[in-house]
Coordinates of C-alpha atoms and ligand atoms in Angstrom, one line a residue:
M124 CA -0.1 0.0 0.0
N125 CA 1.4 3.5 -0.8
L126 CA 1.1 5.8 2.2
L127 CA 1.6 9.5 2.5
I128 CA 1.8 11.0 6.2
T129 CA 1.6 14.8 6.7
G130 CA 3.6 15.8 9.9
A131 CA 5.7 12.4 9.8
S132 CA 8.4 14.1 12.0
G133 CA 5.7 14.5 14.9
L134 CA 5.0 12.1 17.7
L135 CA 2.2 10.5 16.2
G136 CA 3.4 10.7 12.5
G137 CA 6.7 9.4 13.3
R138 CA 5.2 6.2 14.9
I139 CA 2.7 5.9 11.9
A140 CA 5.6 5.9 9.6
E141 CA 7.7 3.2 11.7
H142 CA 4.8 1.1 11.6
A143 CA 4.2 1.2 8.1
D144 CA 7.8 0.7 7.6
S145 CA 7.6 -2.4 9.5
R146 CA 4.5 -3.9 7.6
G147 CA 6.4 -3.1 4.1
D148 CA 4.3 -0.4 3.0
S149 CA 5.7 2.0 0.6
V150 CA 5.8 5.3 2.9
F151 CA 6.3 9.0 2.1
S152 CA 7.0 10.9 5.0
G153 CA 5.8 14.5 4.9
Y154 CA 7.7 16.9 6.8
L155 CA 8.2 20.7 7.2
A156 CA 11.5 21.5 9.4
H157 CA 12.4 18.1 11.2
H158 CA 13.6 15.2 9.3
P159 CA 11.3 12.5 9.8
P160 CA 12.9 9.2 11.4
F161 CA 11.1 6.6 9.1
G162 CA 10.0 6.3 5.5
Y163 CA 11.0 8.3 2.5
P164 CA 11.6 12.0 3.5
L165 CA 9.2 14.3 1.4
K166 CA 9.3 18.0 2.0
L167 CA 5.7 19.2 2.3
D168 CA 4.2 22.4 3.6
V169 CA 0.2 21.7 4.0
T170 CA -0.5 25.5 3.8
S171 CA 0.6 25.4 0.0
P172 CA -1.7 23.8 -2.4
Q173 CA 1.0 23.5 -4.9
S174 CA 3.5 21.8 -2.2
V175 CA 0.5 19.4 -1.4
S176 CA -0.4 18.3 -5.0
E177 CA 3.1 17.9 -5.6
A178 CA 3.5 15.5 -2.6
F179 CA 0.5 13.6 -4.0
R180 CA 1.9 13.5 -7.4
R181 CA 5.1 11.7 -6.4
A182 CA 3.5 9.5 -3.4
R183 CA 0.4 8.5 -5.2
P184 CA -1.1 7.3 -2.1
D185 CA -3.8 5.1 -1.5
V186 CA -4.0 6.2 2.1
V187 CA -3.1 9.5 3.6
F188 CA -2.8 10.0 7.5
H189 CA -3.1 13.8 8.0
T190 CA -1.5 14.5 11.2
A191 CA 0.1 17.9 10.5
A192 CA -1.1 20.7 12.9
I193 CA -0.1 23.1 15.2
T194 CA -0.6 21.4 18.4
G195 CA 0.3 23.6 20.9
V196 CA -2.7 24.6 23.0
D197 CA -1.2 27.8 24.0
R198 CA 0.8 28.5 20.7
C199 CA -2.8 28.2 18.7
E200 CA -4.2 30.9 21.0
L201 CA -1.4 33.1 20.5
E202 CA -0.7 32.4 16.9
R203 CA -4.3 32.3 15.6
D204 CA -3.3 33.2 12.1
L205 CA -0.7 30.5 11.9
A206 CA -3.1 28.1 13.4
V207 CA -5.8 28.6 10.8
Q208 CA -3.5 28.5 7.9
V209 CA -1.8 25.1 9.0
N210 CA -4.9 23.4 10.9
V211 CA -8.0 24.7 8.7
E212 CA -6.5 25.8 5.3
G213 CA -3.8 22.9 5.5
T214 CA -6.5 20.4 6.0
R215 CA -8.6 22.0 3.3
N216 CA -5.7 21.3 0.8
V217 CA -4.8 17.9 2.1
A218 CA -8.6 17.0 1.6
E219 CA -9.0 18.5 -1.5
A220 CA -5.8 16.8 -2.8
A221 CA -7.4 13.4 -1.4
R222 CA -10.5 14.0 -3.3
V223 CA -9.0 14.6 -6.6
S224 CA -6.6 11.6 -6.3
R225 CA -9.2 9.2 -4.8
A226 CA -7.1 8.5 -1.8
Y227 CA -8.6 7.4 1.7
L228 CA -7.9 10.3 4.1
V229 CA -7.6 9.7 7.7
F230 CA -7.7 13.0 9.7
L231 CA -6.5 13.2 13.0
S232 CA -8.6 15.3 15.5
S233 CA -8.6 16.1 18.8
D234 CA -10.7 15.6 22.1
Y235 CA -10.4 19.4 22.4
V236 CA -13.5 19.8 20.1
F237 CA -15.6 19.4 23.3
D238 CA -16.2 21.9 26.1
G239 CA -15.5 19.4 28.7
S240 CA -18.4 20.0 30.8
R241 CA -19.3 16.4 30.9
G242 CA -16.7 13.9 29.9
L243 CA -16.7 10.6 28.0
Y244 CA -17.8 12.0 24.8
K245 CA -19.2 10.0 22.2
E246 CA -18.7 10.5 18.4
D247 CA -21.9 12.3 17.8
D248 CA -21.7 14.6 21.1
E249 CA -22.2 18.2 20.5
R250 CA -18.7 19.9 19.6
N251 CA -18.1 23.2 21.7
P252 CA -14.7 24.0 21.9
V253 CA -13.1 26.4 24.6
N254 CA -9.8 27.2 22.9
F255 CA -8.5 28.0 19.7
L256 CA -6.9 24.9 19.0
G257 CA -10.3 23.1 19.3
K258 CA -11.9 25.7 17.1
T259 CA -9.6 24.9 14.5
K260 CA -10.1 21.3 14.8
V261 CA -13.9 21.6 14.5
L262 CA -13.5 23.8 11.4
A263 CA -11.0 21.2 10.0
E264 CA -13.4 18.2 10.7
D265 CA -16.3 20.0 8.7
I266 CA -13.8 20.7 6.1
V267 CA -13.0 16.9 5.6
R268 CA -16.6 15.8 6.1
S269 CA -17.8 18.0 3.1
S270 CA -14.8 17.6 0.8
G271 CA -16.0 14.6 -1.1
A272 CA -13.0 12.5 -0.2
R273 CA -13.3 9.1 1.4
H274 CA -12.6 9.7 4.9
L275 CA -12.3 8.9 8.7
V276 CA -12.3 11.6 11.2
A277 CA -10.1 10.0 14.2
R278 CA -10.2 11.8 17.2
T279 CA -7.5 11.1 20.0
S280 CA -6.3 12.4 23.5
F281 CA -3.2 13.0 25.2
I282 CA -0.8 10.8 23.2
F283 CA 2.3 9.5 25.1
G284 CA 5.0 7.2 24.2
S285 CA 8.6 6.4 24.6
R286 CA 10.1 8.3 21.7
A287 CA 10.7 12.4 21.8
A288 CA 9.6 13.8 18.5
R289 CA 11.2 16.9 17.0
G290 CA 13.4 17.3 20.1
E291 CA 10.1 17.9 22.3
T292 CA 9.2 15.2 25.1
N293 CA 5.8 14.1 25.8
F294 CA 4.1 14.2 29.3
A295 CA 4.8 10.4 30.3
L296 CA 8.7 11.0 29.2
W297 CA 8.7 14.2 31.0
A298 CA 7.2 12.8 34.3
I299 CA 9.5 9.7 33.9
R300 CA 12.5 12.0 33.9
K301 CA 11.6 14.3 36.7
L302 CA 10.7 11.3 39.0
K303 CA 14.0 9.6 38.3
A304 CA 15.8 12.8 39.0
H305 CA 13.9 13.0 42.4
A306 CA 12.4 16.7 41.4
P307 CA 9.0 17.4 42.8
F308 CA 6.6 18.8 40.2
R309 CA 3.1 20.2 40.0
V310 CA 0.2 18.2 38.0
V311 CA -3.2 19.3 37.6
A312 CA -5.7 17.3 39.5
D313 CA -9.0 18.9 38.2
Q314 CA -8.3 18.2 34.3
F315 CA -9.7 14.6 33.1
I316 CA -8.2 13.0 30.0
T317 CA -8.1 9.5 28.3
P318 CA -4.2 9.3 27.8
T319 CA -3.3 7.3 24.8
Y320 CA -0.4 5.0 24.1
D321 CA 1.0 6.1 20.7
R322 CA 1.5 2.2 19.5
N323 CA -1.9 1.4 20.6
L324 CA -3.2 4.2 18.7
V325 CA -1.2 3.5 15.6
R326 CA -2.3 -0.2 15.5
M327 CA -6.1 1.0 16.0
L328 CA -5.5 3.6 13.0
F329 CA -4.1 1.1 10.6
E330 CA -6.8 -1.4 11.3
A331 CA -9.3 1.4 10.7
A332 CA -7.7 2.3 7.4
D333 CA -7.1 -1.2 6.3
K334 CA -11.1 -1.5 6.6
R335 CA -11.4 1.7 5.2
L336 CA -13.9 2.8 8.0
E337 CA -15.6 6.1 7.3
G338 CA -17.2 8.9 9.4
T339 CA -16.0 9.7 12.9
L340 CA -14.2 7.5 15.4
H341 CA -12.7 8.0 18.8
L342 CA -9.5 6.3 19.3
A343 CA -7.9 6.7 22.7
G344 CA -7.0 5.0 25.9
A345 CA -9.6 3.2 27.7
T346 CA -8.9 4.7 31.0
R347 CA -10.1 8.2 32.3
L348 CA -8.4 9.8 34.9
S349 CA -7.0 13.2 35.8
K350 CA -3.4 14.2 34.9
Y351 CA -2.3 13.8 38.3
G352 CA -4.0 10.4 38.5
F353 CA -2.0 9.6 35.3
A354 CA 1.4 11.0 36.7
F355 CA 0.4 8.9 39.9
S356 CA -0.1 5.6 37.6
I357 CA 3.1 6.2 35.9
A358 CA 4.9 6.7 39.2
K359 CA 3.5 3.5 40.4
S360 CA 4.3 1.5 37.2
F361 CA 7.9 2.6 37.2
G362 CA 8.4 2.0 40.9
L363 CA 9.1 6.0 41.5
D364 CA 8.1 7.9 44.2
W365 CA 4.6 9.5 43.7
E366 CA 5.2 11.6 46.7
L367 CA 7.2 14.1 44.4
L368 CA 4.0 14.9 42.7
I369 CA 2.3 18.1 43.8
P370 CA -1.3 18.1 43.1
S371 CA -2.5 21.5 41.5
S372 CA -5.2 23.2 39.8
M373 CA -5.6 24.4 36.3
D374 CA -5.7 28.1 37.7
E375 CA -2.5 27.8 39.2
M376 CA -0.7 27.1 36.0
G377 CA -0.5 30.2 34.2
W378 CA -1.6 28.7 30.8
V379 CA -2.7 31.2 28.1
A380 CA -5.6 29.1 26.8
E381 CA -8.4 27.7 28.7
R382 CA -8.6 24.0 28.8
P383 CA -11.5 21.5 29.1
V384 CA -12.3 20.2 32.4
D385 CA -13.2 16.7 31.3
S386 CA -12.6 16.1 27.5
S387 CA -12.0 12.4 28.0
L388 CA -13.5 10.1 25.0
D389 CA -15.9 7.3 25.1
T390 CA -14.2 4.5 22.8
S391 CA -16.9 2.1 22.7
R392 CA -17.6 2.5 18.9
A393 CA -13.9 1.6 18.6
R394 CA -14.0 -1.4 20.8
A395 CA -17.1 -2.6 18.8
L396 CA -15.5 -2.3 15.5
L397 CA -12.0 -3.2 16.0
E398 CA -9.8 -6.2 16.8
N399 CA -7.2 -3.9 18.1
K400 CA -9.1 -2.6 21.3
P401 CA -8.3 0.9 23.0
M402 CA -6.0 -0.3 26.0
E403 CA -6.3 0.1 29.7
L404 CA -3.8 2.3 31.1
S405 CA -2.0 -0.2 33.5
E406 CA -1.3 -2.4 30.3
S407 CA -0.2 0.5 28.1
L408 CA 2.2 1.7 31.0
K409 CA 3.6 -2.2 31.4
R410 CA 4.5 -1.9 27.6
L411 CA 5.9 1.5 28.0
R412 CA 8.2 0.2 30.6
D413 CA 9.4 -2.6 28.5
E414 CA 10.5 0.3 25.8
I415 CA 12.4 2.6 28.6
P416 CA 15.7 1.2 29.9
E417 CA 16.0 1.2 33.6
Ligands
NAP65 N1 -0.2 15.1 20.9 C1 -1.5 14.6 21.4 O1 -1.7 14.6 22.6 C2 -2.8 14.8 20.8 C3 -4.2 14.9 21.2 C4 -5.2 15.0 20.4 C5 -5.1 14.9 18.9 N2 -3.7 15.3 18.4 C6 -3.6 15.3 17.1 O2 -2.9 14.4 16.6 C7 -2.1 14.9 15.4 C8 -0.5 14.5 15.6 O3 -0.3 15.3 17.1 P1 1.3 15.2 17.4 O4 1.5 15.4 18.9 O5 2.0 13.9 16.8 O6 2.0 16.5 16.8 P2 3.4 17.0 16.8 O7 4.3 16.1 17.3 O8 3.3 18.4 17.4 O9 3.8 17.0 15.3 C9 3.3 18.1 14.4 C10 3.7 17.9 13.0 O10 2.9 18.9 12.2 C11 4.1 19.4 11.1 N3 3.5 20.6 10.6 C12 3.6 21.7 11.3 N4 3.1 22.8 10.3 C13 3.1 22.1 9.1 C14 3.1 22.7 7.9 N5 2.9 24.2 7.5 N6 3.1 21.8 6.9 C15 3.3 20.6 7.2 N7 3.6 19.8 8.4 C16 3.7 21.0 9.4 C17 5.4 19.3 12.0 O11 6.5 19.2 11.1 P3 8.2 19.8 11.2 O12 8.2 19.3 12.8 O13 8.9 19.1 10.3 O14 7.8 21.3 11.4 C18 5.2 18.0 12.7 O15 5.6 16.7 12.0 C19 -2.3 16.4 15.4 O16 -3.3 16.6 14.4 C20 -3.0 16.7 16.7 O17 -3.9 17.7 16.8 C21 -2.6 15.0 19.2

């Protein structure tokens, strides 16, 4: 299968490319500034229709994983024009190219399309984002849905794994590093998520793509808990000192953008449709431990 990945230098895109390589797929790894770790590197700026159509011309993809985005929550709030250009217009360009080339498109969306007032959101629940990142994802979802391309909107939540991407860490790696250094740190106890192990997510994404599932699907971890609860579980699982964790509130963090209080995702549709099920956090952390040397 010919695959094109946008954002292949990112946390998720890199894992998708790695997995595709291991399956023997022909993988074109789109990147903007950071060289992708796997696949055939292809310079690709999603904000440029020419760059996107040139990438499609070279890759001739059967399947496109569109993961490229401005993902920083505060960054999107502060750099709104850029967030619109990449997350919204970039998605328009990719969806249009997918339609023209009849490629099947998997668009990565986010739990931040929800306002977080309830939690355990199902695919058809009302979207009502509280920050600009969430707003760009709502617009992008709508563009994909009306594009005429065969597509899946895959929403995920708080991805973690053993690999730092683009020189940036992820929450789990950061927490493990801090705990190993015996450094106390604050973690919010009033924000709830469904942390998602990157390798589990990738397997679910590939199965959904192989089956050409369409519509919207929540692909996330099976365990809902607070960020503090997540850090506590990491400490316990890695045999590290959980007393270094200082429970805090979102108000104390000085973040620019508002965060939804509970953006956890209900993954029962994925559980029903896929052989690769959303993983419980205890299992994900066990696998993560096997990946990270003592
Ligand atoms: N991480 C999470 O917890 C999470 C949660 C929910 C949803 N998601 C969604 O999942 C997807 C992947 O997230 P991630 O955390 O893996 O992202 P990430 O690590 O922040 O990587 C973002 C990627 O986007 C690329 N990019 C940025 N601007 C671009 C442009 N103009 N043209 C082409 N590529 C561009 C970057 O390329 P360069 O590095 O080469 O510049 C990078 O490869 C995103 O759509 C995100 O919204 C993520």
